[in-house]
Amino acid sequence: MQTELSCTPLHTAHEALGARMVPFAGWSMPVQYTGVIEEHRAVRTRAGLFDLSHMGEFEVRGEQAVAFLNHALTNDASRLAMGQAQYTLIPYTDGTLVDDAILYRLPGRYLLVVNASNIDKDLEWLQHQLLGFPDVELTDKSAETALVALQGPLSEQVLAPLTDADLSNLEYYYALDTRVCGAPALLARTGYTGEDGFEVFVSPEDASAVWDGLLEAGRPVGLMPVGLAARDTLRLEAKMALYGHEISDQTNPIEAGLGWAVKLDKGDFVGREALEREKKLGPARKLVGFELKDRGVPRAEQSLYKDGEHIGFVTSGTHSPTLGKAIGLGYVPARYAAPGTEIQVMIRDKAARALVVKTPFYKREKGVAK
Amino acid sequence: MNPEDYKYTQEHEWVRVEGDVAVVGITDFAQQQLGDVVYVELPEPGAGVEQNQPFGSIDSVKTASDLYSPLTGEVLEANENVNSDPALVNSDPYQEGWMIKVRPSDVSQLDSLMTSEQYAEYIKDM
């Protein structure tokens, strides 16, 4: 069965730029423009522009909004200052995950940004959680929201002339309502690349003006449009989890190393019992990063071995453009999670030696503190 | 764009016959689809390869694929240069980016492969 792919408001812009379009989560999305390594390096050293209009945006309003969010999410929404954002997780009752998300506290509303592939599932799950919060209004704004991300060390320099906002006062993981390229926008200092950068939420009608404006302003300093392929290598180097890989309905956040986004001291919430137990006992397996010592490239779902024993599996793997090495993430028993542990990755029926290493693989040297 | 004197497979390999040696690589279309190539695994000289069967693998940043042999025969040489500089496959897929040289055991197998014209038609709607 083939269903029609959705197009973002920037579809024609991508085609004009020569992007290779691929189906992704029901959308036709640019996977690369000029080359994944080149695009990756542009973000690490200069700036890159991403179309993330496929992502989901839910608005939460009402007197009980915080109480609802603290019931349905693992992080503590009550700790958010006005304009602040936090990484959070949507748990099932057994502590595994419906999705991960960024929650923004904004004047008169909360905004929850979720993965494109999970929009319907998340909405249905969260609507179930609304029972007992009659005052809360949960609205799917995904269709009315386009999202453009500007990432990389030169992002502030590129964006500053195009917005009314004072960027030097916009801290990492904060957002404000402002104008970008003349269009009303929610401007957030967030991202999924391990670099400083911004995410610009605008109406679909304004997406082209913002995209073209940022592209034109950034070109002289080496900004490039960046596709999904480099988005994946960038997030992997920064050890940011990807739903369906590092996290899923088969994994819990404690073993994924996301315990910092699970706040047990905030009172009861979905999955609390399971997650409290997991935190207390310590996870049986842990997500680790590894570097390949032999030649080859690890890929998701390949098996991990320790001295002939099958011990786990790869969740993501690639060739790291920054390190020039093959790297991966995967689950192993907790006793094999220490950096320096030698493991093996089964790549096409051949065992390749790998070394558990400290993560993230890449960390930017300076930037706005989180 | 695809050399006229080469033959092509449905798996996007090309083969060029030079006397009794067949040189094998992947097409420009294939390298574009793969994106930046970072690793190529090739057989040792002396190994046997079979038509339409995998003889090696290629990894781009994004994905891994098998390499399929256009012909049956014996591997005479694997391109050391693509081992040390896999980007050659992207920059020059039809010359410097070749993969293996094979001594074909049955050159009539060439007749089952596509001409450059047929291959151009084959990839048109991909």
Short mmCIF file of C-alpha atoms in Angstrom, two decimals:
data_model
loop_
_atom_site.label_atom_id
_atom_site.label_comp_id
_atom_site.label_asym_id
_atom_site.label_seq_id
_atom_site.Cartn_x
_atom_site.Cartn_y
_atom_site.Cartn_z
CA MET A 1 0.00 0.00 0.00
CA GLN A 2 1.38 3.37 -0.96
CA THR A 3 0.15 6.55 0.61
CA GLU A 4 0.69 10.03 -0.69
CA LEU A 5 3.69 11.76 0.92
CA SER A 6 3.17 15.11 2.61
CA CYS A 7 5.25 18.03 1.43
CA THR A 8 6.54 20.77 3.70
CA PRO A 9 6.00 24.41 2.63
CA LEU A 10 9.67 24.41 1.57
CA HIS A 11 9.37 21.53 -0.88
CA THR A 12 9.91 23.63 -4.00
CA ALA A 13 12.83 25.42 -2.33
CA HIS A 14 14.51 22.05 -1.72
CA GLU A 15 13.97 20.96 -5.29
CA ALA A 16 15.34 24.25 -6.58
CA LEU A 17 18.45 23.66 -4.45
CA GLY A 18 18.93 20.25 -6.06
CA ALA A 19 18.14 18.28 -2.92
CA ARG A 20 17.62 14.55 -3.11
CA MET A 21 14.18 13.96 -1.60
CA VAL A 22 13.32 10.77 0.27
CA PRO A 23 10.23 9.51 2.10
CA PHE A 24 10.58 10.02 5.85
CA ALA A 25 7.78 9.47 8.39
CA GLY A 26 5.19 10.06 5.68
CA TRP A 27 6.91 13.18 4.38
CA SER A 28 9.00 13.93 1.33
CA MET A 29 12.15 15.33 2.95
CA PRO A 30 15.60 16.43 1.72
CA VAL A 31 18.17 13.78 2.66
CA GLN A 32 21.07 15.72 1.21
CA TYR A 33 21.80 18.76 -0.96
CA THR A 34 25.47 18.72 -1.91
CA GLY A 35 26.95 15.94 0.24
CA VAL A 36 26.53 14.68 3.77
CA ILE A 37 30.13 15.24 4.90
CA GLU A 38 30.25 18.75 3.47
CA GLU A 39 26.90 19.64 5.07
CA HIS A 40 27.97 18.12 8.38
CA ARG A 41 31.17 20.18 8.40
CA ALA A 42 29.30 23.36 7.53
CA VAL A 43 27.27 22.96 10.74
CA ARG A 44 30.34 22.17 12.87
CA THR A 45 32.43 25.05 11.55
CA ARG A 46 30.01 27.65 10.14
CA ALA A 47 26.25 27.26 9.89
CA GLY A 48 23.60 24.98 8.42
CA LEU A 49 19.92 25.43 7.64
CA PHE A 50 17.39 22.63 8.20
CA ASP A 51 13.75 22.24 7.26
CA LEU A 52 12.07 20.51 10.21
CA SER A 53 8.52 21.38 9.26
CA HIS A 54 7.58 17.70 9.46
CA MET A 55 7.97 17.71 13.23
CA GLY A 56 4.97 17.76 15.54
CA GLU A 57 3.89 20.65 17.74
CA PHE A 58 1.25 20.33 20.46
CA GLU A 59 -0.07 23.26 22.44
CA VAL A 60 -1.15 22.77 26.04
CA ARG A 61 -3.29 25.41 27.74
CA GLY A 62 -5.30 25.71 30.92
CA GLU A 63 -5.02 26.17 34.67
CA GLN A 64 -4.00 22.54 35.11
CA ALA A 65 -1.46 22.54 32.29
CA VAL A 66 1.57 22.08 34.56
CA ALA A 67 -0.15 19.38 36.59
CA PHE A 68 -1.07 17.54 33.38
CA LEU A 69 2.43 17.86 31.91
CA ASN A 70 3.98 16.65 35.14
CA HIS A 71 1.66 13.65 35.07
CA ALA A 72 2.25 12.72 31.43
CA LEU A 73 5.98 13.60 31.05
CA THR A 74 9.08 12.54 33.00
CA ASN A 75 10.78 15.91 33.44
CA ASP A 76 9.50 18.56 35.88
CA ALA A 77 7.53 21.21 33.99
CA SER A 78 7.11 23.27 37.16
CA ARG A 79 10.82 24.07 37.10
CA LEU A 80 10.55 25.95 33.81
CA ALA A 81 10.99 29.71 33.93
CA MET A 82 8.95 31.76 31.45
CA GLY A 83 10.43 31.17 27.99
CA GLN A 84 12.53 28.23 29.11
CA ALA A 85 12.65 24.84 27.39
CA GLN A 86 13.50 21.36 28.65
CA TYR A 87 14.17 17.96 27.15
CA THR A 88 11.52 15.55 28.35
CA LEU A 89 10.14 12.07 27.71
CA ILE A 90 6.65 10.68 27.21
CA PRO A 91 6.62 7.42 29.17
CA TYR A 92 4.36 4.39 29.07
CA THR A 93 3.20 2.97 32.40
CA ASP A 94 6.00 0.36 32.31
CA GLY A 95 8.65 3.07 31.94
CA THR A 96 9.36 2.48 28.25
CA LEU A 97 8.87 5.40 25.90
CA VAL A 98 6.11 6.74 23.68
CA ASP A 99 8.46 9.48 22.44
CA ASP A 100 10.94 12.14 23.48
CA ALA A 101 10.15 15.85 23.19
CA ILE A 102 11.12 19.42 23.95
CA LEU A 103 8.73 21.29 26.22
CA TYR A 104 8.62 25.12 26.07
CA ARG A 105 6.94 27.33 28.67
CA LEU A 106 5.53 30.34 26.83
CA PRO A 107 3.15 33.15 27.79
CA GLY A 108 -0.31 31.59 28.17
CA ARG A 109 0.70 28.17 26.82
CA TYR A 110 3.12 25.29 26.76
CA LEU A 111 4.49 23.94 23.50
CA LEU A 112 5.53 20.31 23.16
CA VAL A 113 7.63 19.49 20.10
CA VAL A 114 7.60 15.79 19.16
CA ASN A 115 8.99 13.50 16.48
CA ALA A 116 7.23 13.55 13.09
CA SER A 117 6.95 9.76 13.02
CA ASN A 118 5.12 9.73 16.36
CA ILE A 119 2.62 12.61 16.05
CA ASP A 120 -0.55 10.49 15.85
CA LYS A 121 0.58 8.01 18.48
CA ASP A 122 1.68 10.77 20.88
CA LEU A 123 -1.55 12.70 20.48
CA GLU A 124 -3.69 9.65 21.10
CA TRP A 125 -1.64 8.67 24.16
CA LEU A 126 -1.62 12.19 25.62
CA GLN A 127 -5.37 12.54 25.07
CA HIS A 128 -5.81 9.41 27.21
CA GLN A 129 -3.73 11.02 29.92
CA LEU A 130 -6.05 14.05 29.94
CA LEU A 131 -8.57 12.15 32.05
CA GLY A 132 -8.63 13.93 35.40
CA PHE A 133 -7.51 17.23 33.86
CA PRO A 134 -10.81 18.57 32.46
CA ASP A 135 -9.45 22.09 32.32
CA VAL A 136 -6.56 21.26 29.99
CA GLU A 137 -6.76 21.94 26.28
CA LEU A 138 -4.39 19.87 24.14
CA THR A 139 -4.22 20.97 20.50
CA ASP A 140 -2.22 19.56 17.60
CA LYS A 141 -0.66 22.57 15.86
CA SER A 142 1.61 20.52 13.59
CA ALA A 143 -0.20 21.39 10.35
CA GLU A 144 -0.15 25.10 11.16
CA THR A 145 3.52 25.15 12.11
CA ALA A 146 6.62 25.23 9.94
CA LEU A 147 10.04 24.86 11.56
CA VAL A 148 13.40 26.02 10.26
CA ALA A 149 16.56 25.33 12.27
CA LEU A 150 19.72 27.38 11.96
CA GLN A 151 22.64 25.54 13.59
CA GLY A 152 26.35 26.12 13.92
CA PRO A 153 28.84 28.52 15.49
CA LEU A 154 27.95 31.38 13.11
CA SER A 155 24.19 31.09 13.70
CA GLU A 156 23.90 34.13 15.94
CA GLN A 157 25.89 36.25 13.51
CA VAL A 158 23.67 35.17 10.60
CA LEU A 159 20.38 35.59 12.43
CA ALA A 160 21.00 38.81 14.37
CA PRO A 161 20.32 41.27 11.52
CA LEU A 162 17.11 39.43 10.59
CA THR A 163 15.31 39.54 13.92
CA ASP A 164 14.06 42.05 16.46
CA ALA A 165 15.20 39.77 19.27
CA ASP A 166 18.31 40.54 21.27
CA LEU A 167 20.16 37.27 20.67
CA SER A 168 22.95 38.03 23.10
CA ASN A 169 20.30 37.84 25.82
CA LEU A 170 18.64 34.68 24.54
CA GLU A 171 20.18 31.86 26.52
CA TYR A 172 20.55 28.23 25.45
CA TYR A 173 17.22 26.39 25.88
CA TYR A 174 15.16 29.59 26.01
CA ALA A 175 12.63 30.89 23.50
CA LEU A 176 10.67 34.05 22.80
CA ASP A 177 7.96 35.35 20.52
CA THR A 178 9.52 37.78 18.04
CA ARG A 179 9.87 38.40 14.31
CA VAL A 180 12.32 36.68 11.97
CA CYS A 181 12.69 37.97 8.41
CA GLY A 182 9.61 40.07 9.05
CA ALA A 183 7.41 37.12 10.00
CA PRO A 184 5.93 36.49 13.45
CA ALA A 185 7.99 33.66 14.93
CA LEU A 186 8.70 31.69 18.04
CA LEU A 187 12.47 31.80 18.21
CA ALA A 188 14.19 29.16 20.35
CA ARG A 189 17.85 28.63 21.11
CA THR A 190 17.62 24.85 20.81
CA GLY A 191 18.77 22.18 18.39
CA TYR A 192 19.75 18.61 17.66
CA THR A 193 23.30 18.99 16.40
CA GLY A 194 25.53 19.62 19.42
CA GLU A 195 26.16 23.18 18.21
CA ASP A 196 24.83 26.54 19.23
CA GLY A 197 21.83 27.44 17.12
CA PHE A 198 18.22 28.39 16.77
CA GLU A 199 14.89 26.85 15.87
CA VAL A 200 12.37 29.16 14.23
CA PHE A 201 8.68 28.22 14.43
CA VAL A 202 6.58 30.13 11.90
CA SER A 203 3.32 29.73 10.02
CA PRO A 204 3.60 27.68 6.79
CA GLU A 205 2.91 30.81 4.71
CA ASP A 206 6.00 32.49 6.16
CA ALA A 207 8.33 29.50 5.90
CA SER A 208 9.77 30.45 2.49
CA ALA A 209 10.54 34.01 3.53
CA VAL A 210 12.40 32.79 6.60
CA TRP A 211 14.23 30.01 4.72
CA ASP A 212 15.25 32.27 1.84
CA GLY A 213 16.20 35.12 4.16
CA LEU A 214 18.46 32.96 6.33
CA LEU A 215 19.97 31.18 3.32
CA GLU A 216 20.81 34.45 1.61
CA ALA A 217 22.20 36.05 4.79
CA GLY A 218 24.27 32.97 5.58
CA ARG A 219 25.72 32.13 2.17
CA PRO A 220 28.53 34.72 2.37
CA VAL A 221 29.82 33.09 5.58
CA GLY A 222 29.50 29.55 4.25
CA LEU A 223 26.06 28.50 5.48
CA MET A 224 24.67 25.47 3.65
CA PRO A 225 21.26 23.83 3.56
CA VAL A 226 21.54 20.53 5.41
CA GLY A 227 19.56 17.33 4.86
CA LEU A 228 18.40 14.51 7.10
CA ALA A 229 21.55 12.44 6.52
CA ALA A 230 23.84 15.04 8.11
CA ARG A 231 21.23 15.74 10.78
CA ASP A 232 21.67 12.10 11.80
CA THR A 233 25.49 12.16 11.85
CA LEU A 234 25.47 15.45 13.79
CA ARG A 235 23.10 14.17 16.49
CA LEU A 236 24.95 10.87 16.71
CA GLU A 237 28.31 12.58 17.34
CA ALA A 238 26.59 14.59 20.09
CA LYS A 239 25.00 11.37 21.45
CA MET A 240 21.49 12.69 21.16
CA ALA A 241 18.93 9.90 21.23
CA LEU A 242 16.78 9.14 18.19
CA TYR A 243 13.38 7.56 18.77
CA GLY A 244 13.22 4.10 17.22
CA HIS A 245 16.95 3.67 17.77
CA GLU A 246 18.37 4.58 21.20
CA ILE A 247 14.91 4.93 22.73
CA SER A 248 11.66 3.12 21.96
CA ASP A 249 8.79 1.21 23.51
CA GLN A 250 11.38 -1.47 24.29
CA THR A 251 13.78 0.75 26.26
CA ASN A 252 13.57 2.91 29.36
CA PRO A 253 15.27 6.27 29.86
CA ILE A 254 17.47 5.09 32.73
CA GLU A 255 19.33 2.52 30.64
CA ALA A 256 19.46 5.07 27.79
CA GLY A 257 21.40 7.46 30.03
CA LEU A 258 18.48 9.90 30.17
CA GLY A 259 17.83 9.59 33.91
CA TRP A 260 18.55 13.31 34.24
CA ALA A 261 15.26 13.97 32.41
CA VAL A 262 13.30 11.77 34.84
CA LYS A 263 12.44 13.74 38.00
CA LEU A 264 11.28 11.43 40.78
CA ASP A 265 10.95 14.25 43.30
CA LYS A 266 8.04 15.93 41.47
CA GLY A 267 5.30 13.57 42.68
CA ASP A 268 3.43 10.84 40.88
CA PHE A 269 3.51 10.45 37.11
CA VAL A 270 2.99 7.84 34.40
CA GLY A 271 5.67 5.14 34.65
CA ARG A 272 7.02 6.46 37.94
CA GLU A 273 6.97 3.15 39.76
CA ALA A 274 8.90 1.33 37.06
CA LEU A 275 11.40 4.15 36.59
CA GLU A 276 11.99 4.56 40.32
CA ARG A 277 12.75 0.85 40.60
CA GLU A 278 15.09 1.01 37.58
CA LYS A 279 16.92 4.01 39.05
CA LYS A 280 17.24 2.38 42.46
CA LEU A 281 18.42 -1.03 41.26
CA GLY A 282 20.49 0.35 38.40
CA PRO A 283 19.82 -0.73 34.82
CA ALA A 284 20.86 -4.23 33.73
CA ARG A 285 22.02 -2.84 30.41
CA LYS A 286 23.34 0.54 29.38
CA LEU A 287 23.60 2.57 26.23
CA VAL A 288 27.28 3.06 25.37
CA GLY A 289 29.25 4.75 22.65
CA PHE A 290 31.98 2.85 20.86
CA GLU A 291 34.65 3.44 18.24
CA LEU A 292 35.55 0.80 15.73
CA LYS A 293 39.17 -0.39 15.81
CA ASP A 294 38.89 -2.52 12.68
CA ARG A 295 37.71 -1.34 9.28
CA GLY A 296 34.01 -1.12 8.54
CA VAL A 297 31.01 0.90 9.60
CA PRO A 298 28.62 -0.27 12.34
CA ARG A 299 24.89 -0.05 11.59
CA ALA A 300 21.71 -0.20 13.63
CA GLU A 301 20.57 -3.69 14.68
CA GLN A 302 23.96 -5.36 14.27
CA SER A 303 24.90 -7.65 17.16
CA LEU A 304 27.47 -6.81 19.82
CA TYR A 305 29.72 -9.50 21.25
CA LYS A 306 32.19 -9.85 24.11
CA ASP A 307 34.66 -12.72 23.76
CA GLY A 308 32.25 -14.77 21.68
CA GLU A 309 29.21 -14.07 23.85
CA HIS A 310 26.27 -12.19 22.31
CA ILE A 311 25.81 -9.23 24.66
CA GLY A 312 23.69 -6.61 22.89
CA PHE A 313 22.97 -4.65 19.75
CA VAL A 314 23.85 -1.48 17.88
CA THR A 315 21.21 1.28 17.97
CA SER A 316 22.95 3.70 15.57
CA GLY A 317 26.22 3.67 13.69
CA THR A 318 27.98 5.76 11.12
CA HIS A 319 31.24 7.14 9.91
CA SER A 320 31.82 10.28 11.99
CA PRO A 321 32.75 13.14 9.67
CA THR A 322 34.28 15.12 12.56
CA LEU A 323 36.40 12.31 14.02
CA GLY A 324 37.07 10.51 10.74
CA LYS A 325 36.25 7.25 12.53
CA ALA A 326 33.47 4.71 12.53
CA ILE A 327 31.35 5.20 15.67
CA GLY A 328 28.23 3.72 17.13
CA LEU A 329 25.82 3.57 20.04
CA GLY A 330 24.43 0.36 21.45
CA TYR A 331 23.13 -1.49 24.47
CA VAL A 332 25.43 -3.75 26.48
CA PRO A 333 25.20 -5.33 29.96
CA ALA A 334 26.11 -2.75 32.61
CA ARG A 335 29.34 -4.64 33.44
CA TYR A 336 30.65 -3.95 29.92
CA ALA A 337 29.70 -0.26 29.86
CA ALA A 338 32.96 1.21 31.17
CA PRO A 339 35.06 3.22 28.70
CA GLY A 340 38.02 1.14 27.58
CA THR A 341 36.06 -2.12 27.42
CA GLU A 342 36.77 -4.09 24.26
CA ILE A 343 33.73 -5.42 22.46
CA GLN A 344 33.03 -6.72 18.95
CA VAL A 345 30.48 -5.66 16.36
CA MET A 346 29.24 -8.29 13.95
CA ILE A 347 29.38 -6.52 10.59
CA ARG A 348 28.33 -8.74 7.70
CA ASP A 349 29.34 -11.98 9.43
CA LYS A 350 32.70 -10.57 10.48
CA ALA A 351 33.55 -9.57 14.04
CA ALA A 352 35.06 -6.07 14.06
CA ARG A 353 36.82 -4.94 17.21
CA ALA A 354 35.41 -1.90 18.98
CA LEU A 355 36.26 0.06 22.09
CA VAL A 356 33.69 1.54 24.47
CA VAL A 357 34.48 5.25 24.73
CA LYS A 358 33.33 8.25 26.71
CA THR A 359 30.43 10.10 25.12
CA PRO A 360 29.46 12.40 23.58
CA PHE A 361 31.84 11.68 20.72
CA TYR A 362 31.84 15.37 19.97
CA LYS A 363 31.38 18.32 22.29
CA ARG A 364 31.66 21.90 21.17
CA GLU A 365 34.47 23.77 22.85
CA LYS A 366 32.57 26.80 23.97
CA GLY A 367 29.13 28.20 23.64
CA VAL A 368 26.25 29.29 25.76
CA ALA A 369 26.06 27.18 28.89
CA LYS A 370 23.05 24.95 29.28
CA MET B 1 27.08 10.44 -19.04
CA ASN B 2 27.39 6.65 -18.60
CA PRO B 3 30.22 5.46 -20.87
CA GLU B 4 28.85 3.85 -24.04
CA ASP B 5 31.37 1.03 -24.23
CA TYR B 6 30.50 -0.23 -20.70
CA LYS B 7 27.80 -2.70 -19.72
CA TYR B 8 25.52 -2.23 -16.70
CA THR B 9 23.70 -4.33 -14.10
CA GLN B 10 20.34 -3.78 -12.45
CA GLU B 11 22.24 -3.39 -9.18
CA HIS B 12 24.09 -0.40 -10.66
CA GLU B 13 27.51 -1.90 -11.32
CA TRP B 14 29.37 -1.35 -14.57
CA VAL B 15 31.82 -3.59 -16.37
CA ARG B 16 34.39 -2.64 -19.00
CA VAL B 17 36.25 -5.32 -20.92
CA GLU B 18 39.94 -4.72 -21.71
CA GLY B 19 41.24 -7.74 -23.64
CA ASP B 20 40.69 -10.72 -21.37
CA VAL B 21 40.23 -8.60 -18.26
CA ALA B 22 36.91 -7.16 -17.02
CA VAL B 23 37.05 -4.06 -14.83
CA VAL B 24 34.10 -3.59 -12.44
CA GLY B 25 32.80 -0.57 -10.57
CA ILE B 26 29.60 1.18 -9.54
CA THR B 27 27.73 3.70 -11.65
CA ASP B 28 27.52 7.44 -11.25
CA PHE B 29 23.86 7.01 -10.36
CA ALA B 30 24.81 4.54 -7.62
CA GLN B 31 27.42 6.82 -6.07
CA GLN B 32 24.95 9.70 -6.10
CA GLN B 33 22.34 7.60 -4.35
CA LEU B 34 24.83 6.38 -1.75
CA GLY B 35 26.30 9.77 -0.99
CA ASP B 36 29.79 10.12 0.48
CA VAL B 37 31.49 6.72 0.34
CA VAL B 38 33.58 5.98 3.44
CA TYR B 39 34.45 2.29 3.21
CA VAL B 40 34.72 -0.36 0.53
CA GLU B 41 35.28 -4.03 1.26
CA LEU B 42 36.67 -5.99 -1.69
CA PRO B 43 37.74 -9.61 -2.24
CA GLU B 44 41.36 -10.72 -2.35
CA PRO B 45 43.00 -11.58 -5.70
CA GLY B 46 42.34 -15.21 -6.48
CA ALA B 47 38.84 -15.20 -5.07
CA GLY B 48 36.00 -16.38 -7.28
CA VAL B 49 33.06 -14.15 -8.12
CA GLU B 50 29.76 -15.16 -9.61
CA GLN B 51 27.41 -13.23 -11.84
CA ASN B 52 24.64 -11.49 -9.86
CA GLN B 53 26.17 -12.58 -6.54
CA PRO B 54 27.69 -10.23 -3.93
CA PHE B 55 31.47 -9.86 -4.13
CA GLY B 56 31.95 -7.08 -1.58
CA SER B 57 30.26 -4.23 0.17
CA ILE B 58 30.27 -0.48 0.15
CA ASP B 59 29.45 1.91 2.99
CA SER B 60 28.50 5.52 2.60
CA VAL B 61 28.01 7.74 5.64
CA LYS B 62 24.35 6.91 5.45
CA THR B 63 24.04 3.29 4.45
CA ALA B 64 25.66 -0.03 3.53
CA SER B 65 25.12 -1.92 0.27
CA ASP B 66 26.30 -5.12 -1.33
CA LEU B 67 28.34 -5.04 -4.52
CA TYR B 68 27.16 -7.52 -7.17
CA SER B 69 29.39 -9.04 -9.79
CA PRO B 70 28.36 -8.47 -13.41
CA LEU B 71 30.27 -11.58 -14.49
CA THR B 72 31.52 -14.93 -13.23
CA GLY B 73 35.27 -15.26 -12.96
CA GLU B 74 38.41 -14.91 -10.86
CA VAL B 75 39.50 -11.72 -9.13
CA LEU B 76 42.87 -10.55 -10.49
CA GLU B 77 43.15 -7.32 -8.56
CA ALA B 78 41.21 -5.17 -6.10
CA ASN B 79 41.64 -1.41 -6.28
CA GLU B 80 43.85 -0.50 -3.32
CA ASN B 81 43.23 3.18 -3.95
CA VAL B 82 39.54 2.99 -3.08
CA ASN B 83 40.53 1.31 0.19
CA SER B 84 42.70 4.22 1.19
CA ASP B 85 40.57 6.91 -0.46
CA PRO B 86 36.95 5.75 -0.74
CA ALA B 87 35.90 9.23 -1.95
CA LEU B 88 37.36 8.21 -5.37
CA VAL B 89 34.15 6.25 -5.88
CA ASN B 90 32.20 9.51 -5.68
CA SER B 91 34.58 11.71 -7.64
CA ASP B 92 35.45 9.32 -10.47
CA PRO B 93 33.19 6.25 -10.46
CA TYR B 94 34.01 5.16 -14.04
CA GLN B 95 37.80 5.44 -13.94
CA GLU B 96 39.83 5.89 -10.73
CA GLY B 97 36.99 4.55 -8.58
CA TRP B 98 36.93 1.04 -10.08
CA MET B 99 36.55 -1.86 -7.64
CA ILE B 100 37.93 -5.12 -9.03
CA LYS B 101 39.52 -6.61 -12.13
CA VAL B 102 38.18 -10.02 -13.05
CA ARG B 103 39.22 -12.74 -15.49
CA PRO B 104 35.79 -13.70 -16.84
CA SER B 105 35.08 -17.38 -17.33
CA ASP B 106 32.26 -16.77 -19.81
CA VAL B 107 32.25 -13.51 -21.75
CA SER B 108 28.86 -14.36 -23.25
CA GLN B 109 27.43 -13.29 -19.88
CA LEU B 110 28.00 -9.73 -21.11
CA ASP B 111 25.00 -10.17 -23.39
CA SER B 112 22.68 -10.38 -20.39
CA LEU B 113 23.76 -6.92 -19.17
CA MET B 114 22.32 -3.54 -20.11
CA THR B 115 23.84 -1.17 -22.63
CA SER B 116 24.40 2.45 -21.55
CA GLU B 117 21.22 3.38 -23.37
CA GLN B 118 19.20 0.68 -21.64
CA TYR B 119 20.70 1.62 -18.29
CA ALA B 120 19.85 5.30 -18.81
CA GLU B 121 16.26 4.23 -19.47
CA TYR B 122 16.34 1.89 -16.44
CA ILE B 123 17.30 4.66 -13.98
CA LYS B 124 15.18 7.38 -15.56
CA ASP B 125 12.27 7.02 -13.17
CA MET B 126 14.22 6.09 -10.05
#
